[in-house]
Amino acid sequence: MNSTLLKLLLPVAICHAIGHVTSTVSFAAVSVSFAHTIKALEPFFNAAASQFILGQQVPFTLWLSLAPVVIGVSVASLTELSFNWTGFINAMISNISFTYRSIYSKKAMTDMDSTNLYAYISIIALIVCIPPALIIEGPQLVQHGFKDAIAKVGLTKLVSNIFLAGLFYHLYNQVATNTLQRVAPLTHAVGNVLKRVFVIGFSIIIFGNKITTQTGIGTGIAISGVALYSVIKAKIEEEKKCLCPAQEGVAAVAP
């Protein structure tokens, strides 16, 4: 690590920290299934950022595929039993933060492998989180948070749950980062959609989250839209990869 690399990774880490903190707040404020339904809007923000911030033309077919996502999230939000603005707004902030993380990541592309890159981003993000955590929650966390939690579940269970939650949360993101470099875009896209379907279904079964028929329909529409968007985007990226060698060959034989 040097000052140049730190300057490149700092914006990525800040967006990474904000995205994960707001995601966690959202999971606490609304049902996990609904939070993931809102987070299905992330491709919409990615497309908007590509078009209007990076100046990259987004094909019309991609914009069309995002319509079901927006409609599905809207339908699900109207009748969601656990809906509140804290959860909704934090999930939306998380979407925006992860979009900017993608933008800054592209600018900070280095020769570092994905495992080390994610480790550095996570460490910097942790350091970024410490000052606001101490200022905003410091005194109350010790006085009320830990004491109340220990009284409720016991010290051993509290520490082991925090450790396991942190470990699995990190591994989930680490594996996702590593997988992106090792599989075709279409495979990763399909895996990402299946992951969201699994998380939503699993949370409904395990936590017993009650959902209305309209919320279920809206969630289904949103996930279908994400699947359609992911497949179209992956095919476009694969076509670009196929065209690049052909264009290089034409350039090589040109006089």
PDB file of N, CA, C and O in Angstrom, residues 56-114:
ATOM      1  N   GLN A  56     -21.597   6.576 -20.950  1.00  0.00           N
ATOM      2  CA  GLN A  56     -21.646   5.352 -21.757  1.00  0.00           C
ATOM      3  C   GLN A  56     -23.088   5.090 -22.191  1.00  0.00           C
ATOM      4  O   GLN A  56     -23.988   5.079 -21.361  1.00  0.00           O
ATOM      5  N   GLN A  57     -23.269   4.883 -23.485  1.00  0.00           N
ATOM      6  CA  GLN A  57     -24.620   4.670 -24.013  1.00  0.00           C
ATOM      7  C   GLN A  57     -25.186   3.327 -23.554  1.00  0.00           C
ATOM      8  O   GLN A  57     -24.568   2.290 -23.771  1.00  0.00           O
ATOM      9  N   VAL A  58     -26.329   3.370 -22.894  1.00  0.00           N
ATOM     10  CA  VAL A  58     -26.996   2.139 -22.457  1.00  0.00           C
ATOM     11  C   VAL A  58     -28.040   1.759 -23.502  1.00  0.00           C
ATOM     12  O   VAL A  58     -28.913   2.568 -23.830  1.00  0.00           O
ATOM     13  N   PRO A  59     -27.971   0.550 -24.066  1.00  0.00           N
ATOM     14  CA  PRO A  59     -28.929   0.138 -25.110  1.00  0.00           C
ATOM     15  C   PRO A  59     -30.380   0.237 -24.626  1.00  0.00           C
ATOM     16  O   PRO A  59     -30.670   0.024 -23.440  1.00  0.00           O
ATOM     17  N   PHE A  60     -31.264   0.548 -25.560  1.00  0.00           N
ATOM     18  CA  PHE A  60     -32.688   0.717 -25.235  1.00  0.00           C
ATOM     19  C   PHE A  60     -33.293  -0.563 -24.652  1.00  0.00           C
ATOM     20  O   PHE A  60     -34.159  -0.513 -23.781  1.00  0.00           O
ATOM     21  N   THR A  61     -32.809  -1.725 -25.140  1.00  0.00           N
ATOM     22  CA  THR A  61     -33.332  -3.002 -24.632  1.00  0.00           C
ATOM     23  C   THR A  61     -33.052  -3.170 -23.132  1.00  0.00           C
ATOM     24  O   THR A  61     -33.866  -3.739 -22.404  1.00  0.00           O
ATOM     25  N   LEU A  62     -31.902  -2.646 -22.685  1.00  0.00           N
ATOM     26  CA  LEU A  62     -31.571  -2.722 -21.257  1.00  0.00           C
ATOM     27  C   LEU A  62     -32.519  -1.850 -20.433  1.00  0.00           C
ATOM     28  O   LEU A  62     -32.984  -2.256 -19.369  1.00  0.00           O
ATOM     29  N   TRP A  63     -32.797  -0.637 -20.952  1.00  0.00           N
ATOM     30  CA  TRP A  63     -33.745   0.247 -20.248  1.00  0.00           C
ATOM     31  C   TRP A  63     -35.122  -0.402 -20.171  1.00  0.00           C
ATOM     32  O   TRP A  63     -35.794  -0.335 -19.134  1.00  0.00           O
ATOM     33  N   LEU A  64     -35.546  -1.053 -21.276  1.00  0.00           N
ATOM     34  CA  LEU A  64     -36.859  -1.721 -21.282  1.00  0.00           C
ATOM     35  C   LEU A  64     -36.912  -2.844 -20.246  1.00  0.00           C
ATOM     36  O   LEU A  64     -37.929  -3.030 -19.570  1.00  0.00           O
ATOM     37  N   SER A  65     -35.808  -3.590 -20.116  1.00  0.00           N
ATOM     38  CA  SER A  65     -35.782  -4.713 -19.169  1.00  0.00           C
ATOM     39  C   SER A  65     -35.844  -4.240 -17.719  1.00  0.00           C
ATOM     40  O   SER A  65     -36.211  -5.015 -16.824  1.00  0.00           O
ATOM     41  N   LEU A  66     -35.504  -2.963 -17.486  1.00  0.00           N
ATOM     42  CA  LEU A  66     -35.539  -2.426 -16.123  1.00  0.00           C
ATOM     43  C   LEU A  66     -36.937  -1.991 -15.695  1.00  0.00           C
ATOM     44  O   LEU A  66     -37.192  -1.804 -14.504  1.00  0.00           O
ATOM     45  N   ALA A  67     -37.839  -1.827 -16.676  1.00  0.00           N
ATOM     46  CA  ALA A  67     -39.218  -1.405 -16.358  1.00  0.00           C
ATOM     47  C   ALA A  67     -39.904  -2.365 -15.380  1.00  0.00           C
ATOM     48  O   ALA A  67     -40.496  -1.915 -14.384  1.00  0.00           O
ATOM     49  N   PRO A  68     -39.828  -3.697 -15.593  1.00  0.00           N
ATOM     50  CA  PRO A  68     -40.457  -4.613 -14.632  1.00  0.00           C
ATOM     51  C   PRO A  68     -39.870  -4.503 -13.221  1.00  0.00           C
ATOM     52  O   PRO A  68     -40.583  -4.716 -12.238  1.00  0.00           O
ATOM     53  N   VAL A  69     -38.571  -4.179 -13.141  1.00  0.00           N
ATOM     54  CA  VAL A  69     -37.935  -4.042 -11.821  1.00  0.00           C
ATOM     55  C   VAL A  69     -38.566  -2.883 -11.058  1.00  0.00           C
ATOM     56  O   VAL A  69     -38.963  -3.016  -9.897  1.00  0.00           O
ATOM     57  N   VAL A  70     -38.665  -1.723 -11.721  1.00  0.00           N
ATOM     58  CA  VAL A  70     -39.238  -0.533 -11.087  1.00  0.00           C
ATOM     59  C   VAL A  70     -40.706  -0.775 -10.731  1.00  0.00           C
ATOM     60  O   VAL A  70     -41.154  -0.453  -9.618  1.00  0.00           O
ATOM     61  N   ILE A  71     -41.448  -1.363 -11.662  1.00  0.00           N
ATOM     62  CA  ILE A  71     -42.876  -1.647 -11.426  1.00  0.00           C
ATOM     63  C   ILE A  71     -43.039  -2.644 -10.268  1.00  0.00           C
ATOM     64  O   ILE A  71     -43.868  -2.449  -9.376  1.00  0.00           O
ATOM     65  N   GLY A  72     -42.226  -3.696 -10.279  1.00  0.00           N
ATOM     66  CA  GLY A  72     -42.312  -4.727  -9.247  1.00  0.00           C
ATOM     67  C   GLY A  72     -42.026  -4.192  -7.854  1.00  0.00           C
ATOM     68  O   GLY A  72     -42.759  -4.490  -6.900  1.00  0.00           O
ATOM     69  N   VAL A  73     -40.971  -3.372  -7.724  1.00  0.00           N
ATOM     70  CA  VAL A  73     -40.637  -2.785  -6.420  1.00  0.00           C
ATOM     71  C   VAL A  73     -41.754  -1.845  -5.956  1.00  0.00           C
ATOM     72  O   VAL A  73     -42.119  -1.822  -4.777  1.00  0.00           O
ATOM     73  N   SER A  74     -42.322  -1.081  -6.891  1.00  0.00           N
ATOM     74  CA  SER A  74     -43.419  -0.166  -6.555  1.00  0.00           C
ATOM     75  C   SER A  74     -44.645  -0.932  -6.056  1.00  0.00           C
ATOM     76  O   SER A  74     -45.253  -0.568  -5.043  1.00  0.00           O
ATOM     77  N   VAL A  75     -44.991  -2.009  -6.768  1.00  0.00           N
ATOM     78  CA  VAL A  75     -46.149  -2.836  -6.381  1.00  0.00           C
ATOM     79  C   VAL A  75     -45.918  -3.472  -5.012  1.00  0.00           C
ATOM     80  O   VAL A  75     -46.808  -3.480  -4.148  1.00  0.00           O
ATOM     81  N   ALA A  76     -44.697  -3.995  -4.793  1.00  0.00           N
ATOM     82  CA  ALA A  76     -44.375  -4.640  -3.514  1.00  0.00           C
ATOM     83  C   ALA A  76     -44.410  -3.637  -2.358  1.00  0.00           C
ATOM     84  O   ALA A  76     -44.860  -3.967  -1.255  1.00  0.00           O
ATOM     85  N   SER A  77     -43.957  -2.406  -2.615  1.00  0.00           N
ATOM     86  CA  SER A  77     -43.894  -1.382  -1.566  1.00  0.00           C
ATOM     87  C   SER A  77     -45.278  -0.939  -1.104  1.00  0.00           C
ATOM     88  O   SER A  77     -45.470  -0.598   0.068  1.00  0.00           O
ATOM     89  N   LEU A  78     -46.250  -0.946  -2.013  1.00  0.00           N
ATOM     90  CA  LEU A  78     -47.585  -0.423  -1.704  1.00  0.00           C
ATOM     91  C   LEU A  78     -48.279  -1.215  -0.600  1.00  0.00           C
ATOM     92  O   LEU A  78     -49.011  -0.641   0.213  1.00  0.00           O
ATOM     93  N   THR A  79     -48.053  -2.523  -0.553  1.00  0.00           N
ATOM     94  CA  THR A  79     -48.778  -3.346   0.421  1.00  0.00           C
ATOM     95  C   THR A  79     -47.846  -4.116   1.368  1.00  0.00           C
ATOM     96  O   THR A  79     -48.294  -5.035   2.049  1.00  0.00           O
ATOM     97  N   GLU A  80     -46.559  -3.746   1.412  1.00  0.00           N
ATOM     98  CA  GLU A  80     -45.620  -4.433   2.299  1.00  0.00           C
ATOM     99  C   GLU A  80     -45.984  -4.166   3.759  1.00  0.00           C
ATOM    100  O   GLU A  80     -46.091  -3.014   4.192  1.00  0.00           O
ATOM    101  N   LEU A  81     -46.168  -5.232   4.535  1.00  0.00           N
ATOM    102  CA  LEU A  81     -46.609  -5.110   5.924  1.00  0.00           C
ATOM    103  C   LEU A  81     -45.554  -4.464   6.814  1.00  0.00           C
ATOM    104  O   LEU A  81     -45.889  -3.784   7.783  1.00  0.00           O
ATOM    105  N   SER A  82     -44.272  -4.673   6.490  1.00  0.00           N
ATOM    106  CA  SER A  82     -43.202  -4.123   7.338  1.00  0.00           C
ATOM    107  C   SER A  82     -42.685  -2.779   6.830  1.00  0.00           C
ATOM    108  O   SER A  82     -41.688  -2.273   7.334  1.00  0.00           O
ATOM    109  N   PHE A  83     -43.365  -2.191   5.826  1.00  0.00           N
ATOM    110  CA  PHE A  83     -42.844  -0.970   5.199  1.00  0.00           C
ATOM    111  C   PHE A  83     -42.685   0.160   6.208  1.00  0.00           C
ATOM    112  O   PHE A  83     -43.573   0.435   7.012  1.00  0.00           O
ATOM    113  N   ASN A  84     -41.526   0.829   6.160  1.00  0.00           N
ATOM    114  CA  ASN A  84     -41.334   2.122   6.827  1.00  0.00           C
ATOM    115  C   ASN A  84     -40.256   2.874   6.061  1.00  0.00           C
ATOM    116  O   ASN A  84     -39.446   2.277   5.353  1.00  0.00           O
ATOM    117  N   TRP A  85     -40.257   4.190   6.212  1.00  0.00           N
ATOM    118  CA  TRP A  85     -39.374   5.025   5.405  1.00  0.00           C
ATOM    119  C   TRP A  85     -37.895   4.844   5.761  1.00  0.00           C
ATOM    120  O   TRP A  85     -37.028   4.991   4.910  1.00  0.00           O
ATOM    121  N   THR A  86     -37.608   4.524   7.019  1.00  0.00           N
ATOM    122  CA  THR A  86     -36.209   4.304   7.425  1.00  0.00           C
ATOM    123  C   THR A  86     -35.597   3.157   6.620  1.00  0.00           C
ATOM    124  O   THR A  86     -34.500   3.287   6.062  1.00  0.00           O
ATOM    125  N   GLY A  87     -36.324   2.039   6.563  1.00  0.00           N
ATOM    126  CA  GLY A  87     -35.830   0.892   5.820  1.00  0.00           C
ATOM    127  C   GLY A  87     -35.741   1.158   4.331  1.00  0.00           C
ATOM    128  O   GLY A  87     -34.747   0.808   3.678  1.00  0.00           O
ATOM    129  N   PHE A  88     -36.778   1.798   3.770  1.00  0.00           N
ATOM    130  CA  PHE A  88     -36.829   2.070   2.334  1.00  0.00           C
ATOM    131  C   PHE A  88     -35.711   3.019   1.912  1.00  0.00           C
ATOM    132  O   PHE A  88     -34.976   2.750   0.950  1.00  0.00           O
ATOM    133  N   ILE A  89     -35.568   4.134   2.649  1.00  0.00           N
ATOM    134  CA  ILE A  89     -34.570   5.150   2.290  1.00  0.00           C
ATOM    135  C   ILE A  89     -33.154   4.592   2.423  1.00  0.00           C
ATOM    136  O   ILE A  89     -32.294   4.828   1.571  1.00  0.00           O
ATOM    137  N   ASN A  90     -32.895   3.824   3.488  1.00  0.00           N
ATOM    138  CA  ASN A  90     -31.553   3.252   3.668  1.00  0.00           C
ATOM    139  C   ASN A  90     -31.219   2.242   2.575  1.00  0.00           C
ATOM    140  O   ASN A  90     -30.070   2.180   2.119  1.00  0.00           O
ATOM    141  N   ALA A  91     -32.205   1.455   2.156  1.00  0.00           N
ATOM    142  CA  ALA A  91     -31.971   0.504   1.058  1.00  0.00           C
ATOM    143  C   ALA A  91     -31.657   1.248  -0.246  1.00  0.00           C
ATOM    144  O   ALA A  91     -30.795   0.825  -1.032  1.00  0.00           O
ATOM    145  N   MET A  92     -32.339   2.383  -0.465  1.00  0.00           N
ATOM    146  CA  MET A  92     -32.087   3.186  -1.666  1.00  0.00           C
ATOM    147  C   MET A  92     -30.699   3.837  -1.608  1.00  0.00           C
ATOM    148  O   MET A  92     -29.980   3.891  -2.619  1.00  0.00           O
ATOM    149  N   ILE A  93     -30.313   4.341  -0.414  1.00  0.00           N
ATOM    150  CA  ILE A  93     -28.968   4.917  -0.244  1.00  0.00           C
ATOM    151  C   ILE A  93     -27.916   3.845  -0.509  1.00  0.00           C
ATOM    152  O   ILE A  93     -26.879   4.109  -1.129  1.00  0.00           O
ATOM    153  N   SER A  94     -28.194   2.633  -0.047  1.00  0.00           N
ATOM    154  CA  SER A  94     -27.281   1.508  -0.289  1.00  0.00           C
ATOM    155  C   SER A  94     -27.116   1.260  -1.789  1.00  0.00           C
ATOM    156  O   SER A  94     -25.988   1.064  -2.277  1.00  0.00           O
ATOM    157  N   ASN A  95     -28.229   1.285  -2.534  1.00  0.00           N
ATOM    158  CA  ASN A  95     -28.163   1.104  -3.990  1.00  0.00           C
ATOM    159  C   ASN A  95     -27.284   2.163  -4.644  1.00  0.00           C
ATOM    160  O   ASN A  95     -26.438   1.855  -5.492  1.00  0.00           O
ATOM    161  N   ILE A  96     -27.485   3.418  -4.241  1.00  0.00           N
ATOM    162  CA  ILE A  96     -26.716   4.532  -4.819  1.00  0.00           C
ATOM    163  C   ILE A  96     -25.238   4.403  -4.449  1.00  0.00           C
ATOM    164  O   ILE A  96     -24.351   4.612  -5.288  1.00  0.00           O
ATOM    165  N   SER A  97     -24.963   4.038  -3.190  1.00  0.00           N
ATOM    166  CA  SER A  97     -23.571   3.904  -2.728  1.00  0.00           C
ATOM    167  C   SER A  97     -22.833   2.814  -3.500  1.00  0.00           C
ATOM    168  O   SER A  97     -21.681   3.009  -3.913  1.00  0.00           O
ATOM    169  N   PHE A  98     -23.487   1.680  -3.701  1.00  0.00           N
ATOM    170  CA  PHE A  98     -22.843   0.585  -4.427  1.00  0.00           C
ATOM    171  C   PHE A  98     -22.667   0.927  -5.912  1.00  0.00           C
ATOM    172  O   PHE A  98     -21.735   0.442  -6.559  1.00  0.00           O
ATOM    173  N   THR A  99     -23.554   1.762  -6.426  1.00  0.00           N
ATOM    174  CA  THR A  99     -23.393   2.225  -7.812  1.00  0.00           C
ATOM    175  C   THR A  99     -22.142   3.086  -7.935  1.00  0.00           C
ATOM    176  O   THR A  99     -21.324   2.898  -8.846  1.00  0.00           O
ATOM    177  N   TYR A 100     -21.980   4.026  -7.004  1.00  0.00           N
ATOM    178  CA  TYR A 100     -20.775   4.871  -7.018  1.00  0.00           C
ATOM    179  C   TYR A 100     -19.523   4.057  -6.718  1.00  0.00           C
ATOM    180  O   TYR A 100     -18.444   4.361  -7.224  1.00  0.00           O
ATOM    181  N   ARG A 101     -19.670   3.005  -5.911  1.00  0.00           N
ATOM    182  CA  ARG A 101     -18.527   2.120  -5.655  1.00  0.00           C
ATOM    183  C   ARG A 101     -18.057   1.481  -6.958  1.00  0.00           C
ATOM    184  O   ARG A 101     -16.846   1.377  -7.206  1.00  0.00           O
ATOM    185  N   SER A 102     -19.029   1.072  -7.801  1.00  0.00           N
ATOM    186  CA  SER A 102     -18.684   0.483  -9.102  1.00  0.00           C
ATOM    187  C   SER A 102     -17.965   1.485  -9.991  1.00  0.00           C
ATOM    188  O   SER A 102     -16.988   1.143 -10.680  1.00  0.00           O
ATOM    189  N   ILE A 103     -18.452   2.739  -9.972  1.00  0.00           N
ATOM    190  CA  ILE A 103     -17.843   3.798 -10.798  1.00  0.00           C
ATOM    191  C   ILE A 103     -16.401   4.045 -10.362  1.00  0.00           C
ATOM    192  O   ILE A 103     -15.479   4.072 -11.184  1.00  0.00           O
ATOM    193  N   TYR A 104     -16.205   4.222  -9.045  1.00  0.00           N
ATOM    194  CA  TYR A 104     -14.854   4.486  -8.537  1.00  0.00           C
ATOM    195  C   TYR A 104     -13.948   3.265  -8.690  1.00  0.00           C
ATOM    196  O   TYR A 104     -12.735   3.416  -8.868  1.00  0.00           O
ATOM    197  N   SER A 105     -14.530   2.078  -8.634  1.00  0.00           N
ATOM    198  CA  SER A 105     -13.735   0.854  -8.804  1.00  0.00           C
ATOM    199  C   SER A 105     -13.138   0.792 -10.203  1.00  0.00           C
ATOM    200  O   SER A 105     -11.994   0.367 -10.390  1.00  0.00           O
ATOM    201  N   LYS A 106     -13.932   1.203 -11.192  1.00  0.00           N
ATOM    202  CA  LYS A 106     -13.444   1.204 -12.580  1.00  0.00           C
ATOM    203  C   LYS A 106     -12.286   2.183 -12.742  1.00  0.00           C
ATOM    204  O   LYS A 106     -11.355   1.941 -13.500  1.00  0.00           O
ATOM    205  N   LYS A 107     -12.359   3.309 -12.011  1.00  0.00           N
ATOM    206  CA  LYS A 107     -11.285   4.300 -12.084  1.00  0.00           C
ATOM    207  C   LYS A 107     -10.051   3.848 -11.316  1.00  0.00           C
ATOM    208  O   LYS A 107      -8.955   4.325 -11.555  1.00  0.00           O
ATOM    209  N   ALA A 108     -10.258   2.940 -10.361  1.00  0.00           N
ATOM    210  CA  ALA A 108      -9.160   2.509  -9.489  1.00  0.00           C
ATOM    211  C   ALA A 108      -8.648   1.124  -9.860  1.00  0.00           C
ATOM    212  O   ALA A 108      -8.082   0.425  -9.018  1.00  0.00           O
ATOM    213  N   MET A 109      -8.877   0.707 -11.111  1.00  0.00           N
ATOM    214  CA  MET A 109      -8.421  -0.619 -11.539  1.00  0.00           C
ATOM    215  C   MET A 109      -6.902  -0.720 -11.399  1.00  0.00           C
ATOM    216  O   MET A 109      -6.151   0.110 -11.901  1.00  0.00           O
ATOM    217  N   THR A 110      -6.464  -1.742 -10.681  1.00  0.00           N
ATOM    218  CA  THR A 110      -5.027  -1.959 -10.472  1.00  0.00           C
ATOM    219  C   THR A 110      -4.677  -3.382 -10.888  1.00  0.00           C
ATOM    220  O   THR A 110      -5.534  -4.165 -11.266  1.00  0.00           O
ATOM    221  N   ASP A 111      -3.385  -3.697 -10.761  1.00  0.00           N
ATOM    222  CA  ASP A 111      -2.924  -5.053 -11.080  1.00  0.00           C
ATOM    223  C   ASP A 111      -3.157  -6.016  -9.914  1.00  0.00           C
ATOM    224  O   ASP A 111      -2.856  -7.205 -10.015  1.00  0.00           O
ATOM    225  N   MET A 112      -3.682  -5.496  -8.805  1.00  0.00           N
ATOM    226  CA  MET A 112      -3.915  -6.318  -7.615  1.00  0.00           C
ATOM    227  C   MET A 112      -5.028  -7.327  -7.874  1.00  0.00           C
ATOM    228  O   MET A 112      -5.999  -7.024  -8.546  1.00  0.00           O
ATOM    229  N   ASP A 113      -4.866  -8.547  -7.330  1.00  0.00           N
ATOM    230  CA  ASP A 113      -5.912  -9.547  -7.523  1.00  0.00           C
ATOM    231  C   ASP A 113      -7.122  -9.212  -6.652  1.00  0.00           C
ATOM    232  O   ASP A 113      -7.034  -8.418  -5.708  1.00  0.00           O
ATOM    233  N   SER A 114      -8.263  -9.829  -6.976  1.00  0.00           N
ATOM    234  CA  SER A 114      -9.531  -9.463  -6.348  1.00  0.00           C
ATOM    235  C   SER A 114      -9.555  -9.699  -4.838  1.00  0.00           C
ATOM    236  O   SER A 114     -10.158  -8.932  -4.087  1.00  0.00           O
TER     237      SER A 114
END
